[in-house]
């Protein structure tokens, strides 16, 4: 899952990015409103964490422009202002959630998981396809209740597929779930991770299907 973190405090931004990376999120950092607005026009994200007090362009303006373009990516405002008026204005502008600084990182991570599940229309925190499961709270995959050991990028590819079981996902979309805009990596690299995942799923009753020219889908094997 790819997150855009918009925060002008570089120390906080880098610390939070490292923390989320440990949870296998792909995190891009943006330090001002103009850069964030440009990235949101040219890139695709699964979630935006947005400060309001930003240089160049304020966070509220970034959010207004985002929603005016019809972009419905979930936005979690994370800012120092905790007044009732600020919370109401943020939510009315189009934010999906609002947290004030200082914050507890465990609560932030829980709110991220809720927003991800809501976007994918999954109310159950355990996502299932056949005997493959992902506990979105622990972010651990298992097959027939046994942990499935994956590298971070294998985890990201399989998570993207499991969030949309039976639906085709292009190489480009999968690549965007793995790599930041600053990484100059071809979408063809996805083939390597899909190949590795197929080997690890050999004893599972789900498989990754290739639809030439379209992408991949995760599907339970026929009995």
PDB file of C-alpha atoms in Angstrom:
ATOM      1  CA  UNK A   1       0.000   0.000   0.000  1.00  0.00           C
ATOM      2  CA  UNK A   2       1.385   3.360  -1.084  1.00  0.00           C
ATOM      3  CA  UNK A   3       1.089   6.372   1.224  1.00  0.00           C
ATOM      4  CA  UNK A   4       1.859  10.031   0.534  1.00  0.00           C
ATOM      5  CA  UNK A   5       3.034  11.677   3.759  1.00  0.00           C
ATOM      6  CA  UNK A   6       2.794  15.483   3.521  1.00  0.00           C
ATOM      7  CA  UNK A   7       4.644  16.996   6.469  1.00  0.00           C
ATOM      8  CA  UNK A   8       7.089  19.931   6.460  1.00  0.00           C
ATOM      9  CA  UNK A   9       8.854  18.867   9.680  1.00  0.00           C
ATOM     10  CA  UNK A  10      11.521  16.670   8.114  1.00  0.00           C
ATOM     11  CA  UNK A  11      12.538  15.007  11.363  1.00  0.00           C
ATOM     12  CA  UNK A  12       8.946  13.959  12.100  1.00  0.00           C
ATOM     13  CA  UNK A  13       8.336  13.000   8.475  1.00  0.00           C
ATOM     14  CA  UNK A  14      11.411  10.773   8.231  1.00  0.00           C
ATOM     15  CA  UNK A  15      10.703   9.121  11.591  1.00  0.00           C
ATOM     16  CA  UNK A  16       7.076   8.410  10.687  1.00  0.00           C
ATOM     17  CA  UNK A  17       8.066   7.123   7.227  1.00  0.00           C
ATOM     18  CA  UNK A  18      10.512   4.663   8.822  1.00  0.00           C
ATOM     19  CA  UNK A  19       7.842   3.548  11.291  1.00  0.00           C
ATOM     20  CA  UNK A  20       5.262   2.909   8.562  1.00  0.00           C
ATOM     21  CA  UNK A  21       7.859   1.208   6.370  1.00  0.00           C
ATOM     22  CA  UNK A  22       8.343  -1.380   9.137  1.00  0.00           C
ATOM     23  CA  UNK A  23       4.634  -2.169   8.707  1.00  0.00           C
ATOM     24  CA  UNK A  24       5.326  -2.825   4.997  1.00  0.00           C
ATOM     25  CA  UNK A  25       3.812   0.401   3.696  1.00  0.00           C
ATOM     26  CA  UNK A  26       5.469   2.194   0.783  1.00  0.00           C
ATOM     27  CA  UNK A  27       5.819   5.816   1.911  1.00  0.00           C
ATOM     28  CA  UNK A  28       6.643   8.916  -0.128  1.00  0.00           C
ATOM     29  CA  UNK A  29       7.455  12.119   1.745  1.00  0.00           C
ATOM     30  CA  UNK A  30       6.428  15.565   0.541  1.00  0.00           C
ATOM     31  CA  UNK A  31       7.496  18.687   2.431  1.00  0.00           C
ATOM     32  CA  UNK A  32       5.362  21.471   0.981  1.00  0.00           C
ATOM     33  CA  UNK A  33       1.907  21.988  -0.478  1.00  0.00           C
ATOM     34  CA  UNK A  34       2.966  22.695  -4.055  1.00  0.00           C
ATOM     35  CA  UNK A  35       4.956  19.464  -4.267  1.00  0.00           C
ATOM     36  CA  UNK A  36       2.114  17.495  -2.675  1.00  0.00           C
ATOM     37  CA  UNK A  37      -0.408  18.960  -5.109  1.00  0.00           C
ATOM     38  CA  UNK A  38       1.833  18.045  -8.069  1.00  0.00           C
ATOM     39  CA  UNK A  39       2.342  14.475  -6.834  1.00  0.00           C
ATOM     40  CA  UNK A  40      -1.390  14.033  -6.298  1.00  0.00           C
ATOM     41  CA  UNK A  41      -2.034  15.140  -9.885  1.00  0.00           C
ATOM     42  CA  UNK A  42       0.538  12.805 -11.405  1.00  0.00           C
ATOM     43  CA  UNK A  43       0.701   9.755  -9.107  1.00  0.00           C
ATOM     44  CA  UNK A  44      -1.703   7.272  -7.537  1.00  0.00           C
ATOM     45  CA  UNK A  45      -1.784   6.647  -3.776  1.00  0.00           C
ATOM     46  CA  UNK A  46      -3.804   4.456  -1.440  1.00  0.00           C
ATOM     47  CA  UNK A  47      -3.760   7.015   1.382  1.00  0.00           C
ATOM     48  CA  UNK A  48      -2.648  10.598   2.068  1.00  0.00           C
ATOM     49  CA  UNK A  49      -1.499  11.769   5.510  1.00  0.00           C
ATOM     50  CA  UNK A  50      -1.747  15.542   5.356  1.00  0.00           C
ATOM     51  CA  UNK A  51      -0.533  18.333   7.609  1.00  0.00           C
ATOM     52  CA  UNK A  52      -2.465  21.592   7.357  1.00  0.00           C
ATOM     53  CA  UNK A  53       0.311  24.081   8.161  1.00  0.00           C
ATOM     54  CA  UNK A  54       2.453  23.686   5.044  1.00  0.00           C
ATOM     55  CA  UNK A  55       4.726  26.111   3.149  1.00  0.00           C
ATOM     56  CA  UNK A  56       3.938  27.144  -0.448  1.00  0.00           C
ATOM     57  CA  UNK A  57       0.324  25.910  -0.316  1.00  0.00           C
ATOM     58  CA  UNK A  58      -1.672  25.149   2.814  1.00  0.00           C
ATOM     59  CA  UNK A  59      -2.936  21.638   3.461  1.00  0.00           C
ATOM     60  CA  UNK A  60      -6.577  22.744   3.292  1.00  0.00           C
ATOM     61  CA  UNK A  61      -5.992  24.109  -0.223  1.00  0.00           C
ATOM     62  CA  UNK A  62      -4.215  20.904  -1.264  1.00  0.00           C
ATOM     63  CA  UNK A  63      -7.242  18.949  -0.062  1.00  0.00           C
ATOM     64  CA  UNK A  64      -9.723  21.244  -1.841  1.00  0.00           C
ATOM     65  CA  UNK A  65      -7.853  20.912  -5.126  1.00  0.00           C
ATOM     66  CA  UNK A  66      -7.632  17.127  -4.697  1.00  0.00           C
ATOM     67  CA  UNK A  67     -11.386  16.748  -4.199  1.00  0.00           C
ATOM     68  CA  UNK A  68     -12.192  19.237  -6.983  1.00  0.00           C
ATOM     69  CA  UNK A  69     -10.442  16.859  -9.385  1.00  0.00           C
ATOM     70  CA  UNK A  70     -12.735  14.036  -8.290  1.00  0.00           C
ATOM     71  CA  UNK A  71      -9.922  12.163  -6.545  1.00  0.00           C
ATOM     72  CA  UNK A  72     -11.402  10.103  -3.700  1.00  0.00           C
ATOM     73  CA  UNK A  73      -8.162   8.813  -2.171  1.00  0.00           C
ATOM     74  CA  UNK A  74      -8.569   8.597   1.645  1.00  0.00           C
ATOM     75  CA  UNK A  75      -7.048  11.587   3.438  1.00  0.00           C
ATOM     76  CA  UNK A  76      -6.076  11.592   7.103  1.00  0.00           C
ATOM     77  CA  UNK A  77      -5.291  15.065   8.431  1.00  0.00           C
ATOM     78  CA  UNK A  78      -2.454  15.033  10.972  1.00  0.00           C
ATOM     79  CA  UNK A  79      -1.885  18.514  12.337  1.00  0.00           C
ATOM     80  CA  UNK A  80      -1.111  20.550  15.440  1.00  0.00           C
ATOM     81  CA  UNK A  81      -4.471  22.331  15.418  1.00  0.00           C
ATOM     82  CA  UNK A  82      -6.960  20.498  17.628  1.00  0.00           C
ATOM     83  CA  UNK A  83      -9.740  23.081  17.834  1.00  0.00           C
ATOM     84  CA  UNK A  84     -13.297  21.999  17.111  1.00  0.00           C
ATOM     85  CA  UNK A  85     -13.494  24.496  14.243  1.00  0.00           C
ATOM     86  CA  UNK A  86     -10.327  23.110  12.623  1.00  0.00           C
ATOM     87  CA  UNK A  87     -11.603  19.521  12.892  1.00  0.00           C
ATOM     88  CA  UNK A  88     -14.999  20.437  11.431  1.00  0.00           C
ATOM     89  CA  UNK A  89     -13.455  22.440   8.573  1.00  0.00           C
ATOM     90  CA  UNK A  90     -11.024  19.620   7.762  1.00  0.00           C
ATOM     91  CA  UNK A  91     -13.744  17.009   7.616  1.00  0.00           C
ATOM     92  CA  UNK A  92     -16.103  19.296   5.683  1.00  0.00           C
ATOM     93  CA  UNK A  93     -13.364  19.993   3.130  1.00  0.00           C
ATOM     94  CA  UNK A  94     -13.194  16.282   2.340  1.00  0.00           C
ATOM     95  CA  UNK A  95     -10.883  14.624   4.863  1.00  0.00           C
ATOM     96  CA  UNK A  96     -11.794  11.101   5.937  1.00  0.00           C
ATOM     97  CA  UNK A  97     -10.207  11.348   9.392  1.00  0.00           C
ATOM     98  CA  UNK A  98      -8.488  13.878  11.629  1.00  0.00           C
ATOM     99  CA  UNK A  99      -5.766  13.489  14.263  1.00  0.00           C
ATOM    100  CA  UNK A 100      -4.013  16.136  16.324  1.00  0.00           C
ATOM    101  CA  UNK A 101      -0.340  16.279  17.244  1.00  0.00           C
ATOM    102  CA  UNK A 102       1.156  15.009  19.441  1.00  0.00           C
ATOM    103  CA  UNK A 103      -0.271  11.606  18.554  1.00  0.00           C
ATOM    104  CA  UNK A 104       0.111   7.973  19.516  1.00  0.00           C
ATOM    105  CA  UNK A 105       1.590   6.037  16.605  1.00  0.00           C
ATOM    106  CA  UNK A 106      -0.397   2.897  17.486  1.00  0.00           C
ATOM    107  CA  UNK A 107      -3.638   4.857  17.124  1.00  0.00           C
ATOM    108  CA  UNK A 108      -2.446   6.359  13.839  1.00  0.00           C
ATOM    109  CA  UNK A 109      -1.635   2.899  12.483  1.00  0.00           C
ATOM    110  CA  UNK A 110      -5.072   1.640  13.568  1.00  0.00           C
ATOM    111  CA  UNK A 111      -6.783   4.544  11.789  1.00  0.00           C
ATOM    112  CA  UNK A 112      -4.756   3.827   8.646  1.00  0.00           C
ATOM    113  CA  UNK A 113      -5.935   0.204   8.707  1.00  0.00           C
ATOM    114  CA  UNK A 114      -9.565   1.282   9.128  1.00  0.00           C
ATOM    115  CA  UNK A 115      -9.335   3.694   6.183  1.00  0.00           C
ATOM    116  CA  UNK A 116      -7.718   1.030   3.993  1.00  0.00           C
ATOM    117  CA  UNK A 117     -10.447  -1.502   4.828  1.00  0.00           C
ATOM    118  CA  UNK A 118     -13.183   1.077   4.283  1.00  0.00           C
ATOM    119  CA  UNK A 119     -11.799   1.972   0.859  1.00  0.00           C
ATOM    120  CA  UNK A 120     -11.697  -1.691  -0.155  1.00  0.00           C
ATOM    121  CA  UNK A 121     -15.184  -2.296   1.309  1.00  0.00           C
ATOM    122  CA  UNK A 122     -13.800  -4.815   3.797  1.00  0.00           C
ATOM    123  CA  UNK A 123     -15.314  -4.571   7.274  1.00  0.00           C
ATOM    124  CA  UNK A 124     -13.674  -7.776   8.492  1.00  0.00           C
ATOM    125  CA  UNK A 125     -10.022  -7.136   9.451  1.00  0.00           C
ATOM    126  CA  UNK A 126      -9.133 -10.614   8.143  1.00  0.00           C
ATOM    127  CA  UNK A 127      -9.092 -10.760   4.329  1.00  0.00           C
ATOM    128  CA  UNK A 128      -9.558 -14.217   2.831  1.00  0.00           C
ATOM    129  CA  UNK A 129      -9.263 -15.943  -0.525  1.00  0.00           C
ATOM    130  CA  UNK A 130      -9.435 -19.726  -0.269  1.00  0.00           C
ATOM    131  CA  UNK A 131      -7.067 -20.794   2.495  1.00  0.00           C
ATOM    132  CA  UNK A 132      -4.972 -17.628   2.087  1.00  0.00           C
ATOM    133  CA  UNK A 133      -5.560 -14.997   4.763  1.00  0.00           C
ATOM    134  CA  UNK A 134      -4.234 -11.570   5.642  1.00  0.00           C
ATOM    135  CA  UNK A 135      -4.821 -10.189   9.113  1.00  0.00           C
ATOM    136  CA  UNK A 136      -4.821  -6.450   8.406  1.00  0.00           C
ATOM    137  CA  UNK A 137      -4.229  -5.672  12.080  1.00  0.00           C
ATOM    138  CA  UNK A 138      -0.996  -7.642  12.337  1.00  0.00           C
ATOM    139  CA  UNK A 139      -0.324  -7.437   8.559  1.00  0.00           C
ATOM    140  CA  UNK A 140       0.638 -11.110   8.586  1.00  0.00           C
ATOM    141  CA  UNK A 141      -0.251 -13.510   5.754  1.00  0.00           C
ATOM    142  CA  UNK A 142      -1.063 -17.130   6.499  1.00  0.00           C
ATOM    143  CA  UNK A 143      -1.965 -20.257   4.536  1.00  0.00           C
ATOM    144  CA  UNK A 144      -4.167 -22.777   6.341  1.00  0.00           C
ATOM    145  CA  UNK A 145      -3.373 -20.895   9.578  1.00  0.00           C
ATOM    146  CA  UNK A 146       0.397 -21.195   9.031  1.00  0.00           C
ATOM    147  CA  UNK A 147       2.407 -17.956   8.641  1.00  0.00           C
ATOM    148  CA  UNK A 148       3.543 -17.228   5.099  1.00  0.00           C
ATOM    149  CA  UNK A 149       7.043 -15.743   5.011  1.00  0.00           C
ATOM    150  CA  UNK A 150       7.304 -12.943   2.458  1.00  0.00           C
ATOM    151  CA  UNK A 151       9.714 -10.156   1.647  1.00  0.00           C
ATOM    152  CA  UNK A 152       8.282  -6.621   1.968  1.00  0.00           C
ATOM    153  CA  UNK A 153       7.785  -6.298  -1.797  1.00  0.00           C
ATOM    154  CA  UNK A 154       6.254  -9.770  -2.135  1.00  0.00           C
ATOM    155  CA  UNK A 155       3.928  -8.765   0.697  1.00  0.00           C
ATOM    156  CA  UNK A 156       2.922  -5.562  -1.119  1.00  0.00           C
ATOM    157  CA  UNK A 157       2.128  -7.373  -4.385  1.00  0.00           C
ATOM    158  CA  UNK A 158       0.094 -10.093  -2.680  1.00  0.00           C
ATOM    159  CA  UNK A 159      -1.738  -7.559  -0.534  1.00  0.00           C
ATOM    160  CA  UNK A 160      -2.715  -5.504  -3.590  1.00  0.00           C
ATOM    161  CA  UNK A 161      -4.070  -8.645  -5.276  1.00  0.00           C
ATOM    162  CA  UNK A 162      -5.905  -9.858  -2.173  1.00  0.00           C
ATOM    163  CA  UNK A 163      -7.582  -6.483  -1.698  1.00  0.00           C
ATOM    164  CA  UNK A 164      -9.262  -7.093  -5.088  1.00  0.00           C
ATOM    165  CA  UNK A 165      -9.663 -10.884  -5.442  1.00  0.00           C
ATOM    166  CA  UNK A 166     -10.873 -11.985  -8.858  1.00  0.00           C
ATOM    167  CA  UNK A 167     -10.177  -8.563 -10.375  1.00  0.00           C
ATOM    168  CA  UNK A 168      -7.408  -7.860 -12.852  1.00  0.00           C
ATOM    169  CA  UNK A 169      -4.669  -5.485 -11.692  1.00  0.00           C
ATOM    170  CA  UNK A 170      -2.187  -4.083 -14.183  1.00  0.00           C
ATOM    171  CA  UNK A 171       1.573  -4.210 -13.812  1.00  0.00           C
ATOM    172  CA  UNK A 172       1.602  -0.429 -13.525  1.00  0.00           C
ATOM    173  CA  UNK A 173      -0.811  -0.413 -10.581  1.00  0.00           C
ATOM    174  CA  UNK A 174       1.149  -3.169  -8.847  1.00  0.00           C
ATOM    175  CA  UNK A 175       4.388  -1.276  -9.446  1.00  0.00           C
ATOM    176  CA  UNK A 176       2.871   1.833  -7.884  1.00  0.00           C
ATOM    177  CA  UNK A 177       2.041  -0.195  -4.763  1.00  0.00           C
ATOM    178  CA  UNK A 178       5.718  -1.215  -4.478  1.00  0.00           C
ATOM    179  CA  UNK A 179       7.841   1.718  -5.549  1.00  0.00           C
ATOM    180  CA  UNK A 180       7.975   5.414  -4.774  1.00  0.00           C
ATOM    181  CA  UNK A 181       8.045   7.981  -7.579  1.00  0.00           C
ATOM    182  CA  UNK A 182      11.740   8.504  -6.824  1.00  0.00           C
ATOM    183  CA  UNK A 183      12.603   4.903  -7.687  1.00  0.00           C
ATOM    184  CA  UNK A 184      13.291   4.516 -11.401  1.00  0.00           C
ATOM    185  CA  UNK A 185      12.168   0.884 -11.710  1.00  0.00           C
ATOM    186  CA  UNK A 186      10.319  -0.678 -14.645  1.00  0.00           C
ATOM    187  CA  UNK A 187       6.874  -2.221 -14.048  1.00  0.00           C
ATOM    188  CA  UNK A 188       8.349  -5.375 -15.618  1.00  0.00           C
ATOM    189  CA  UNK A 189      10.112  -5.961 -12.291  1.00  0.00           C
ATOM    190  CA  UNK A 190       6.697  -7.094 -11.033  1.00  0.00           C
ATOM    191  CA  UNK A 191       7.180 -10.342 -12.968  1.00  0.00           C
ATOM    192  CA  UNK A 192      10.014 -11.281 -10.609  1.00  0.00           C
ATOM    193  CA  UNK A 193       7.868 -10.870  -7.500  1.00  0.00           C
ATOM    194  CA  UNK A 194       4.897 -12.674  -9.057  1.00  0.00           C
ATOM    195  CA  UNK A 195       7.193 -15.589  -9.966  1.00  0.00           C
ATOM    196  CA  UNK A 196       8.473 -15.806  -6.379  1.00  0.00           C
ATOM    197  CA  UNK A 197       4.939 -15.596  -4.972  1.00  0.00           C
ATOM    198  CA  UNK A 198       3.718 -18.426  -7.189  1.00  0.00           C
ATOM    199  CA  UNK A 199       6.398 -20.670  -5.755  1.00  0.00           C
ATOM    200  CA  UNK A 200       5.419 -19.747  -2.194  1.00  0.00           C
ATOM    201  CA  UNK A 201       1.737 -20.358  -2.967  1.00  0.00           C
ATOM    202  CA  UNK A 202       2.251 -23.795  -4.558  1.00  0.00           C
ATOM    203  CA  UNK A 203       0.615 -25.551  -1.601  1.00  0.00           C
ATOM    204  CA  UNK A 204      -2.174 -22.977  -1.342  1.00  0.00           C
ATOM    205  CA  UNK A 205      -5.560 -23.303  -3.070  1.00  0.00           C
ATOM    206  CA  UNK A 206      -5.228 -19.870  -4.697  1.00  0.00           C
ATOM    207  CA  UNK A 207      -3.143 -18.908  -7.696  1.00  0.00           C
ATOM    208  CA  UNK A 208      -1.998 -15.758  -9.464  1.00  0.00           C
ATOM    209  CA  UNK A 209      -3.353 -15.746 -13.017  1.00  0.00           C
ATOM    210  CA  UNK A 210      -1.647 -13.808 -15.823  1.00  0.00           C
ATOM    211  CA  UNK A 211      -3.901 -12.103 -18.352  1.00  0.00           C
ATOM    212  CA  UNK A 212      -1.529 -11.148 -21.124  1.00  0.00           C
ATOM    213  CA  UNK A 213      -1.553  -7.447 -21.839  1.00  0.00           C
ATOM    214  CA  UNK A 214      -3.901  -6.758 -18.919  1.00  0.00           C
ATOM    215  CA  UNK A 215      -2.192  -7.803 -15.701  1.00  0.00           C
ATOM    216  CA  UNK A 216      -2.724 -10.295 -12.893  1.00  0.00           C
ATOM    217  CA  UNK A 217      -5.541 -11.552 -10.714  1.00  0.00           C
ATOM    218  CA  UNK A 218      -5.732 -13.679  -7.583  1.00  0.00           C
ATOM    219  CA  UNK A 219      -8.198 -16.533  -7.820  1.00  0.00           C
ATOM    220  CA  UNK A 220      -9.104 -19.626  -5.838  1.00  0.00           C
ATOM    221  CA  UNK A 221      -8.339 -22.788  -7.738  1.00  0.00           C
ATOM    222  CA  UNK A 222     -11.263 -24.932  -8.845  1.00  0.00           C
ATOM    223  CA  UNK A 223     -11.800 -28.058  -6.777  1.00  0.00           C
TER     224      UNK A 223
END
